[in-house]
PDB file of C-alpha atoms in Angstrom:
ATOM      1  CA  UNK X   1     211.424  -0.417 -95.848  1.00 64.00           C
ATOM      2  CA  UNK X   2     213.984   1.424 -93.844  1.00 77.00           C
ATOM      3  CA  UNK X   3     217.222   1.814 -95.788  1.00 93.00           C
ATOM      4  CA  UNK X   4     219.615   3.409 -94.048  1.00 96.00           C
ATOM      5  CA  UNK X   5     219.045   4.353 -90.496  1.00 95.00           C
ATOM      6  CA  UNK X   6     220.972   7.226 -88.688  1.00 95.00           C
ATOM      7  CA  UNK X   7     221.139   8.211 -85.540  1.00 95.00           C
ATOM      8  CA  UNK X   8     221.065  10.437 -83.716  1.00 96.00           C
ATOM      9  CA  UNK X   9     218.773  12.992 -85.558  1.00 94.00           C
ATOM     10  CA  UNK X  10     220.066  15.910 -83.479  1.00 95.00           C
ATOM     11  CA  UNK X  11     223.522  16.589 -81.324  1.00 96.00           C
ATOM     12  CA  UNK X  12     225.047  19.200 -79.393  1.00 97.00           C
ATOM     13  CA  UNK X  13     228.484  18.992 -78.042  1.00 96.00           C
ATOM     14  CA  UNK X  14     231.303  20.912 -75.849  1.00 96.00           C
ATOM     15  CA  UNK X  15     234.629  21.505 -77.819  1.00 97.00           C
ATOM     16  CA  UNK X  16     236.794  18.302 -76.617  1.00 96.00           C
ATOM     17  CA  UNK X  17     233.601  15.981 -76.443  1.00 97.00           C
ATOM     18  CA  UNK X  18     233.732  12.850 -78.060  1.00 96.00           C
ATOM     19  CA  UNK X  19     230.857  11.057 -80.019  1.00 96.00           C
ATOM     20  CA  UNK X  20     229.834   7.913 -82.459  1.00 97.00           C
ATOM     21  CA  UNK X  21     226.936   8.394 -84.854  1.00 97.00           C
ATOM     22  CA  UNK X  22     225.560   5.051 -85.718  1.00 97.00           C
ATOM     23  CA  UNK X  23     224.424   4.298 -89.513  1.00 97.00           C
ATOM     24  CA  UNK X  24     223.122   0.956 -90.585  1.00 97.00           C
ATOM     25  CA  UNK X  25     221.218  -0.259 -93.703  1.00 96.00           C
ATOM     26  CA  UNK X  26     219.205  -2.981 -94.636  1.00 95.00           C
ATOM     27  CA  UNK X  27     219.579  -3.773 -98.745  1.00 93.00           C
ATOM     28  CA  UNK X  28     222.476  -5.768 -98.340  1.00 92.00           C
ATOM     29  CA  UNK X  29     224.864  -3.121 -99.936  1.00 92.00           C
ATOM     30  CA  UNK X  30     228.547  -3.376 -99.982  1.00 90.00           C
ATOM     31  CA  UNK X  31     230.267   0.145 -99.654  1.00 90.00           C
ATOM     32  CA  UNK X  32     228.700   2.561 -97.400  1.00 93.00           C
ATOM     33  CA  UNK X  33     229.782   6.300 -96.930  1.00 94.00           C
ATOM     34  CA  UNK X  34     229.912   8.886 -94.568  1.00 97.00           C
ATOM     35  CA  UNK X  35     229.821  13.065 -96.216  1.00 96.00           C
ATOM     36  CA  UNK X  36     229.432  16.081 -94.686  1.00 96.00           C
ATOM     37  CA  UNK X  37     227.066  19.243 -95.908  1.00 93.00           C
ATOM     38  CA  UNK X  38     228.337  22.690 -94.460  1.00 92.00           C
ATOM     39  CA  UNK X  39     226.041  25.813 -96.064  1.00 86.00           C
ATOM     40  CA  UNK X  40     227.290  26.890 -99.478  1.00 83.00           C
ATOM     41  CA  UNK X  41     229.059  23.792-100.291  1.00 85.00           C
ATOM     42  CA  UNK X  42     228.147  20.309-101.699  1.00 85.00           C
ATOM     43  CA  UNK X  43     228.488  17.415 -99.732  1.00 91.00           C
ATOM     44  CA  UNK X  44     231.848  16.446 -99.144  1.00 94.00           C
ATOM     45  CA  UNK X  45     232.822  12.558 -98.286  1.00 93.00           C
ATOM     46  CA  UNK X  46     235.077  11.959 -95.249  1.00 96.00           C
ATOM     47  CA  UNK X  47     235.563   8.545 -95.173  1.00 95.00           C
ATOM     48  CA  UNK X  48     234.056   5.086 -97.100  1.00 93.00           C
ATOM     49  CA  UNK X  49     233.756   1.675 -96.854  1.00 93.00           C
ATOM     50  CA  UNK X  50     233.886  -0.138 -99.986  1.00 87.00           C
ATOM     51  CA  UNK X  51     233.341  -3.572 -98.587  1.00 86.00           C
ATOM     52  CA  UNK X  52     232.611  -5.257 -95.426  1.00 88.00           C
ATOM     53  CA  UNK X  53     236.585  -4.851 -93.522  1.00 88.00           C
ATOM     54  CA  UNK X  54     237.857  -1.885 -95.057  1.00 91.00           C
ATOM     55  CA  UNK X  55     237.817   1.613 -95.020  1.00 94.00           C
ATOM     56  CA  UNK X  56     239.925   4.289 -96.932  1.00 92.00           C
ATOM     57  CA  UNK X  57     240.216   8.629 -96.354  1.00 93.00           C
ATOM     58  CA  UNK X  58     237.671  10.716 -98.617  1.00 91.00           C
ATOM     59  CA  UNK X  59     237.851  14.552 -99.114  1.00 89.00           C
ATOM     60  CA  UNK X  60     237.963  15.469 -95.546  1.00 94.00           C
ATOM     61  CA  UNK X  61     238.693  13.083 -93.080  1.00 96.00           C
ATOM     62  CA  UNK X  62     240.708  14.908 -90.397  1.00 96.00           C
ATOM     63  CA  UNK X  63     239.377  14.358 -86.701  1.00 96.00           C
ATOM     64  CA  UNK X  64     237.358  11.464 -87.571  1.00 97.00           C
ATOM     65  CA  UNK X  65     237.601   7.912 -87.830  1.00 97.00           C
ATOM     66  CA  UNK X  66     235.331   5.348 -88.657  1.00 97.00           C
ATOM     67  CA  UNK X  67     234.393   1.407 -88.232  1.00 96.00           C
ATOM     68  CA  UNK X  68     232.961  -0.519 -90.727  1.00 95.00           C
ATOM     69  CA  UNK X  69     231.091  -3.197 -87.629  1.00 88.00           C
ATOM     70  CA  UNK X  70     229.794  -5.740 -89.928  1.00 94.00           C
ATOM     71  CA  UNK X  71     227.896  -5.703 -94.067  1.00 94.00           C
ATOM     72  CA  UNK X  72     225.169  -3.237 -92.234  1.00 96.00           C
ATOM     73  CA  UNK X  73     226.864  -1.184 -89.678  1.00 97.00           C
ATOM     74  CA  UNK X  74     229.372   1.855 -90.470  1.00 97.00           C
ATOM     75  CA  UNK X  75     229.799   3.825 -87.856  1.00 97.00           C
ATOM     76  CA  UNK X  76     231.711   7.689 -87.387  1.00 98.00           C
ATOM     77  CA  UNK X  77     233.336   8.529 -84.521  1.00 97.00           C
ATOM     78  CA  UNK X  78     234.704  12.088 -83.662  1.00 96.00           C
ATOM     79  CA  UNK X  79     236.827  11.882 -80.811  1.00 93.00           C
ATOM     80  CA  UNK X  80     237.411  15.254 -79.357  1.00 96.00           C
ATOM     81  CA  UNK X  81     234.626  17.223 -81.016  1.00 96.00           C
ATOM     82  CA  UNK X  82     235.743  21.155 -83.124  1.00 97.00           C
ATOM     83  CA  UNK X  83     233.852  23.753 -83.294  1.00 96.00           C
ATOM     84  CA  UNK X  84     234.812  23.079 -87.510  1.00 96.00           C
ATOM     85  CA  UNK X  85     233.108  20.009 -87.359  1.00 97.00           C
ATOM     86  CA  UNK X  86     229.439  21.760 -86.604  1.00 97.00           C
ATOM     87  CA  UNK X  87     227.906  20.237 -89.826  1.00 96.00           C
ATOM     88  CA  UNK X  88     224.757  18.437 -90.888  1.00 95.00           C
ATOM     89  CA  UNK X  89     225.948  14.533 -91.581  1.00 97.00           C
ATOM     90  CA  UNK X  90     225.005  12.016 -93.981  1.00 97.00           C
ATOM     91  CA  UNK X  91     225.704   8.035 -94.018  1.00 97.00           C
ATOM     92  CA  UNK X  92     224.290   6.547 -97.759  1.00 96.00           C
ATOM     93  CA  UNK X  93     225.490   3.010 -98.832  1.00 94.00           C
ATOM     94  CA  UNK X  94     225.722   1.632-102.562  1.00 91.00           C
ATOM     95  CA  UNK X  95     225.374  -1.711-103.995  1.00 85.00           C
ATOM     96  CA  UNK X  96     228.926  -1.065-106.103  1.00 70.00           C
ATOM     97  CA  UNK X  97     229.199  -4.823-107.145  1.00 59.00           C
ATOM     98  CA  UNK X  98     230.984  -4.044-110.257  1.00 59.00           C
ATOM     99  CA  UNK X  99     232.236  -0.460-109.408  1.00 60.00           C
ATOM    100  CA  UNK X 100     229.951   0.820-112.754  1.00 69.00           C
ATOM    101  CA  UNK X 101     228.593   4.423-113.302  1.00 66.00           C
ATOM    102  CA  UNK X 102     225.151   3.253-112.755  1.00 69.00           C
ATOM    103  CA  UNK X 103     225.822   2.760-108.839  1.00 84.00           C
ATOM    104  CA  UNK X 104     223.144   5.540-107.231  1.00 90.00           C
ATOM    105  CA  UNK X 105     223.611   6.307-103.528  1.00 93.00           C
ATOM    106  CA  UNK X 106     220.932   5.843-101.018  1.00 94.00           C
ATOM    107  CA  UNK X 107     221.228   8.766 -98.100  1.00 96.00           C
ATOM    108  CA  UNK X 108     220.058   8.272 -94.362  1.00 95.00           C
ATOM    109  CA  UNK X 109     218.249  11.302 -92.509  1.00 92.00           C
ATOM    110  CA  UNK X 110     220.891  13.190 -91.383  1.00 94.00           C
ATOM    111  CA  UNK X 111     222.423  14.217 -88.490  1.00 95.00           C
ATOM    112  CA  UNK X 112     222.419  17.771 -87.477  1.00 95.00           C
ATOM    113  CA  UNK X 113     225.324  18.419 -85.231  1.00 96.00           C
ATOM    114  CA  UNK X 114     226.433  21.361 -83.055  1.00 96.00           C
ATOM    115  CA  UNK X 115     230.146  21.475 -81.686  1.00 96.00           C
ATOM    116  CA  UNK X 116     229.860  24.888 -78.694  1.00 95.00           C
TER     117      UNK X 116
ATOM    118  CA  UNK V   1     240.935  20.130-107.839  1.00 63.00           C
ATOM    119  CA  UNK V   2     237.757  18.952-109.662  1.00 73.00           C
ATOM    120  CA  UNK V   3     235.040  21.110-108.775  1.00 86.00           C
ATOM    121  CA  UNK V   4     230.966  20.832-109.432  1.00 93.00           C
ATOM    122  CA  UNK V   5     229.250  23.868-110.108  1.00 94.00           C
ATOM    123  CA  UNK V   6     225.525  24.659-110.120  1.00 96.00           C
ATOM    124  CA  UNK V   7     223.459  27.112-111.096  1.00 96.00           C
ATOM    125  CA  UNK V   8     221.721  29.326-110.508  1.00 96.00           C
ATOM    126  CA  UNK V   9     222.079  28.793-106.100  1.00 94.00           C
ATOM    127  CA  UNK V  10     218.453  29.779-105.878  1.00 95.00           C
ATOM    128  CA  UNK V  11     215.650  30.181-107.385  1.00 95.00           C
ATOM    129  CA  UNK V  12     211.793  31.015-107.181  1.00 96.00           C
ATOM    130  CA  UNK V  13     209.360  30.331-109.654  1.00 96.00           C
ATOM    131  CA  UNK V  14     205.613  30.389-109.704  1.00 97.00           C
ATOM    132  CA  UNK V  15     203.244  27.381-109.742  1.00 97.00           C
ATOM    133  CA  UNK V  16     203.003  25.974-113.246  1.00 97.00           C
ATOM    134  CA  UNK V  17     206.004  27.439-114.517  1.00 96.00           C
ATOM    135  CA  UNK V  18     208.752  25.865-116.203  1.00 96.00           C
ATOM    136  CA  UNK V  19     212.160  25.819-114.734  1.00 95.00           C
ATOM    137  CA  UNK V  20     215.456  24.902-115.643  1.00 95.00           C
ATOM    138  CA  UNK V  21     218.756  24.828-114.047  1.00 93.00           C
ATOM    139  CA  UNK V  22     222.318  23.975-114.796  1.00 97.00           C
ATOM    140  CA  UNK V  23     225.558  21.603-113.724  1.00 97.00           C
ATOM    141  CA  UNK V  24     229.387  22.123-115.084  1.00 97.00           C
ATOM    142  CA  UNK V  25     231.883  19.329-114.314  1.00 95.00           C
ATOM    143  CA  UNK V  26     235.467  18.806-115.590  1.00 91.00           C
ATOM    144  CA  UNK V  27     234.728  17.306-119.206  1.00 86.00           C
ATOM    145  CA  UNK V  28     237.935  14.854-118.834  1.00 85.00           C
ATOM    146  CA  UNK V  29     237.845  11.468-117.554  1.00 84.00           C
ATOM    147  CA  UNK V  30     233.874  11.566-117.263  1.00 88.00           C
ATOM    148  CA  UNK V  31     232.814   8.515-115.852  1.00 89.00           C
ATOM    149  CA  UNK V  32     228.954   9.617-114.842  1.00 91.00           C
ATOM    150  CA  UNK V  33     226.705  12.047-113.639  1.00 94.00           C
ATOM    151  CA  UNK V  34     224.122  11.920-110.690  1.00 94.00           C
ATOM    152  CA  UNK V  35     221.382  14.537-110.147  1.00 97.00           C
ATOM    153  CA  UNK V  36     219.718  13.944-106.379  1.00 97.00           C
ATOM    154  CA  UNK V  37     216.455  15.766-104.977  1.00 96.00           C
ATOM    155  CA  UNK V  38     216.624  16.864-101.410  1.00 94.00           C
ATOM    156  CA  UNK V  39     213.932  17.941 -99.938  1.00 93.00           C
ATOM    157  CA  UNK V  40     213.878  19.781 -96.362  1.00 86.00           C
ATOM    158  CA  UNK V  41     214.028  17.112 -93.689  1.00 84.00           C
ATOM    159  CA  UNK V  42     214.597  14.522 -95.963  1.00 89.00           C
ATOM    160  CA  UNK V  43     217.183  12.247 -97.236  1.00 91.00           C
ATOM    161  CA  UNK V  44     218.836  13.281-100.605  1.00 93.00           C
ATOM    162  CA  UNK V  45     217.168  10.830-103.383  1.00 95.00           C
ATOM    163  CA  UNK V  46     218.517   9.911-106.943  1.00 94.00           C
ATOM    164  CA  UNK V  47     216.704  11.239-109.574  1.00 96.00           C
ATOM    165  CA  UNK V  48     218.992   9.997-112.814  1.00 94.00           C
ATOM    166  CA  UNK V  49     222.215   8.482-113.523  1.00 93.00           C
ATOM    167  CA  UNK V  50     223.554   9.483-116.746  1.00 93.00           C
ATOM    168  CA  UNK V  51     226.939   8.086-117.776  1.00 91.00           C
ATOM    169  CA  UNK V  52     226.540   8.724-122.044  1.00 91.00           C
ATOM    170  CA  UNK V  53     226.877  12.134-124.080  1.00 93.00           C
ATOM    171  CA  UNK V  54     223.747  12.867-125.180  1.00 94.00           C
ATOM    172  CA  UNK V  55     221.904  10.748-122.820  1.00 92.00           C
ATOM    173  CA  UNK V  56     218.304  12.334-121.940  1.00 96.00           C
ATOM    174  CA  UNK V  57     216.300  10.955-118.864  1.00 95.00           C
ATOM    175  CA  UNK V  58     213.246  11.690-117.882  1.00 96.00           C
ATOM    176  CA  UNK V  59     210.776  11.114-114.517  1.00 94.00           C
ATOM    177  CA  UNK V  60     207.270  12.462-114.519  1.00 95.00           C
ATOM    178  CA  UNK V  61     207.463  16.152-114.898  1.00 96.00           C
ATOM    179  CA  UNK V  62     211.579  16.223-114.435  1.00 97.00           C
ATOM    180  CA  UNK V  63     213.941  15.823-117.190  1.00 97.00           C
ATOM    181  CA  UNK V  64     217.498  15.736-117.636  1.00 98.00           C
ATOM    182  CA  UNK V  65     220.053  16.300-120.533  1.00 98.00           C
ATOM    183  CA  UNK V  66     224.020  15.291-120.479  1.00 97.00           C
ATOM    184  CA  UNK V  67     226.718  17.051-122.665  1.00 97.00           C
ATOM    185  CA  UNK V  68     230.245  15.246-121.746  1.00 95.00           C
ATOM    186  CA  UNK V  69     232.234  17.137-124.339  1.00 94.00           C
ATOM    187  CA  UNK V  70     231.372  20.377-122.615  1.00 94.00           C
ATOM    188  CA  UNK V  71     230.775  19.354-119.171  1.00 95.00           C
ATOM    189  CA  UNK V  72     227.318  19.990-118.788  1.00 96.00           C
ATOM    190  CA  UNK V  73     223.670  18.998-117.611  1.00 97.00           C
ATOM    191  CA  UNK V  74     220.846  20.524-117.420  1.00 98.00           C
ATOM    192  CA  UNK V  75     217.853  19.506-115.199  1.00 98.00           C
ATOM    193  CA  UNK V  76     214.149  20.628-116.589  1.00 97.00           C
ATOM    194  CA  UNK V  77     211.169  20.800-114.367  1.00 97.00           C
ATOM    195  CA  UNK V  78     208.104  21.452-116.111  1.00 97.00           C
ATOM    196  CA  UNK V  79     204.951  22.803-114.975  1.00 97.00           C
ATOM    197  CA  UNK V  80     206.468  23.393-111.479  1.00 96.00           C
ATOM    198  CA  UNK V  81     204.325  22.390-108.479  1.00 97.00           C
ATOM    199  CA  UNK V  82     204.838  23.362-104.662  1.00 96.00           C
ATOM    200  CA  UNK V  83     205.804  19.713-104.065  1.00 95.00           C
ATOM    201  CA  UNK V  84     208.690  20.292-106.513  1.00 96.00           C
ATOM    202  CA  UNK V  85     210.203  22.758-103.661  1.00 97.00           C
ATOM    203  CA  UNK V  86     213.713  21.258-103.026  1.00 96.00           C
ATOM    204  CA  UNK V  87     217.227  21.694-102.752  1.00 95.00           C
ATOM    205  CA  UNK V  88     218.679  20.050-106.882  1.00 97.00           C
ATOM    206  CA  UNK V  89     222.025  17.994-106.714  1.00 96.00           C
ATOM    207  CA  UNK V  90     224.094  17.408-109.075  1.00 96.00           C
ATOM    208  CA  UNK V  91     227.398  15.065-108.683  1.00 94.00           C
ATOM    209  CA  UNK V  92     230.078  14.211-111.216  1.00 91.00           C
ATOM    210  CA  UNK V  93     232.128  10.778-110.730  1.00 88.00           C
ATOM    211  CA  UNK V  94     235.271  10.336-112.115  1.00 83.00           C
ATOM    212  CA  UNK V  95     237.098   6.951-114.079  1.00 78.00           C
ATOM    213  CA  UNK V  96     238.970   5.338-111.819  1.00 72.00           C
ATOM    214  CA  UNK V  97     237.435   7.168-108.367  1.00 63.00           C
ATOM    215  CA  UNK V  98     235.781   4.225-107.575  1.00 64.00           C
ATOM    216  CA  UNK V  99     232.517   5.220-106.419  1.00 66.00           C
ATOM    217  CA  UNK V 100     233.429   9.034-105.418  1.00 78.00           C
ATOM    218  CA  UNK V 101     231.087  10.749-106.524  1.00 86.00           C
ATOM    219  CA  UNK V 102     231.605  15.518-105.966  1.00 89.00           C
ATOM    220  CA  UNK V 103     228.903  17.070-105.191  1.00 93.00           C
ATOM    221  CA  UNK V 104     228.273  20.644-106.154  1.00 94.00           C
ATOM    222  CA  UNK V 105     225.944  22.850-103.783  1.00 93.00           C
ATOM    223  CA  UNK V 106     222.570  22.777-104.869  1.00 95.00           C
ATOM    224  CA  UNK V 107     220.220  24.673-106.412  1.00 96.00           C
ATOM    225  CA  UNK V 108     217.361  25.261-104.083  1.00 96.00           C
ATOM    226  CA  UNK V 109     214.150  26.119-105.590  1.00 97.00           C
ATOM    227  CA  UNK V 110     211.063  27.209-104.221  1.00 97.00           C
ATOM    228  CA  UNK V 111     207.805  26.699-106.305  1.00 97.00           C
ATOM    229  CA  UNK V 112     204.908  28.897-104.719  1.00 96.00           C
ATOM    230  CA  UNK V 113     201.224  28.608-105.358  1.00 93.00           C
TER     231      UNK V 113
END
């Protein structure tokens, strides 16, 4: 019964650091999604993988990038780490077979990440 | 810009009290609205998908009502209990945003004993 896995649960970086935080799930859902949650806002997507081999730009995707491995993996690189990008972040998947409104996301842990 | 507001941000209510709480979204090209429960430490989990005006769900103590016309929902909790202390999502998707769904900011409430 584990869903969607993240890791890691915790990360501190130096401004110019680079990092991949790992997501995978295990119900065999098509699109997965990577948001951010910064205090006094909602949860804001930066990028998403409809299927298995593509990707496409949410809200915010500036100074990320992502890789959608295989069906399970979807991975979120930042590649030389902002102090901006000190956030708490959240990989959920969705079954989206036919795109309808009934599609409900399913959220990892979180990862809590500090950018010094 | 299509923006999700909820209210009120916070909120603190005693045990066994009823609580209520509100989401606005853009009433045009409603497609459906999510309401998630996060609590501390915790993944965000879906409480209800509504995607009808009118449409009334309901899960234990927690209910929810759906007005498209007038872009609102409002999420009931009644007879709060400590274990109902959480942070209250709401997000609005939009036709043709393929699954996109905006999220406004919570409301967090806090049910003491």
């Amino acid at each position: 019964n584990a869903g969607v896995t993240q890791t890691p649960k915790f990360q501190v970086l130096k401004t110019g650091q680079s990092m991949t935080l790992q997501c995978a799930q295990d119900m065999n859902h098509n699109s997965m999604y990577w948001y951010r949650q910064d205090p006094g806002m909602g949860l804001r997507l930066i990028y998403y993988s409809a299927s298995e081999g593509t990707t496409d730009k949410g809200e915010v995707p500036n100074g990320y990038n992502v890789s959608r491995l295989n069906k399970r993996e979807f991975s979120l690189r930042l590649e030389s780490a902002a102090p901006s990008q000190t956030s708490v972040y959240f990989c959920a998947s969705s079954e989206v077979v036919t795109g309808g409104p009934n599609e409900k996301l399913f959220f990892g842990s979180g990862t809590q990440l500090s950018v010094l | 810009i299509l923006n999700v507001e909820q209210s009120p941000q916070s909120l603190h209510v005693q045990e066994g009290d009823s609580t209520n709480f509100t989401c606005s979204f853009p009433s045009s090209n409603f497609y459906a609205l999510h309401w998630y429960r996060w609590e501390t430490a915790k993944s965000p989990e879906a409480l209800f998908v509504m995607t009808l005006n009118g449409d009334e769900k309901k899960k234990g103590r927690i209910s929810a009502t759906l007005n498209t016309k007038e872009g609102y929902s409002y999420l009931y909790i009644k007879g709060s209990q400590p274990e109902d202390s959480a942070t209250y999502l709401c997000a609005f998707k939009i036709s043709g945003g393929y699954n996109k769904l905006i999220f406004g900011a919570g409301t967090r409430l806090a049910v003491h004993p």
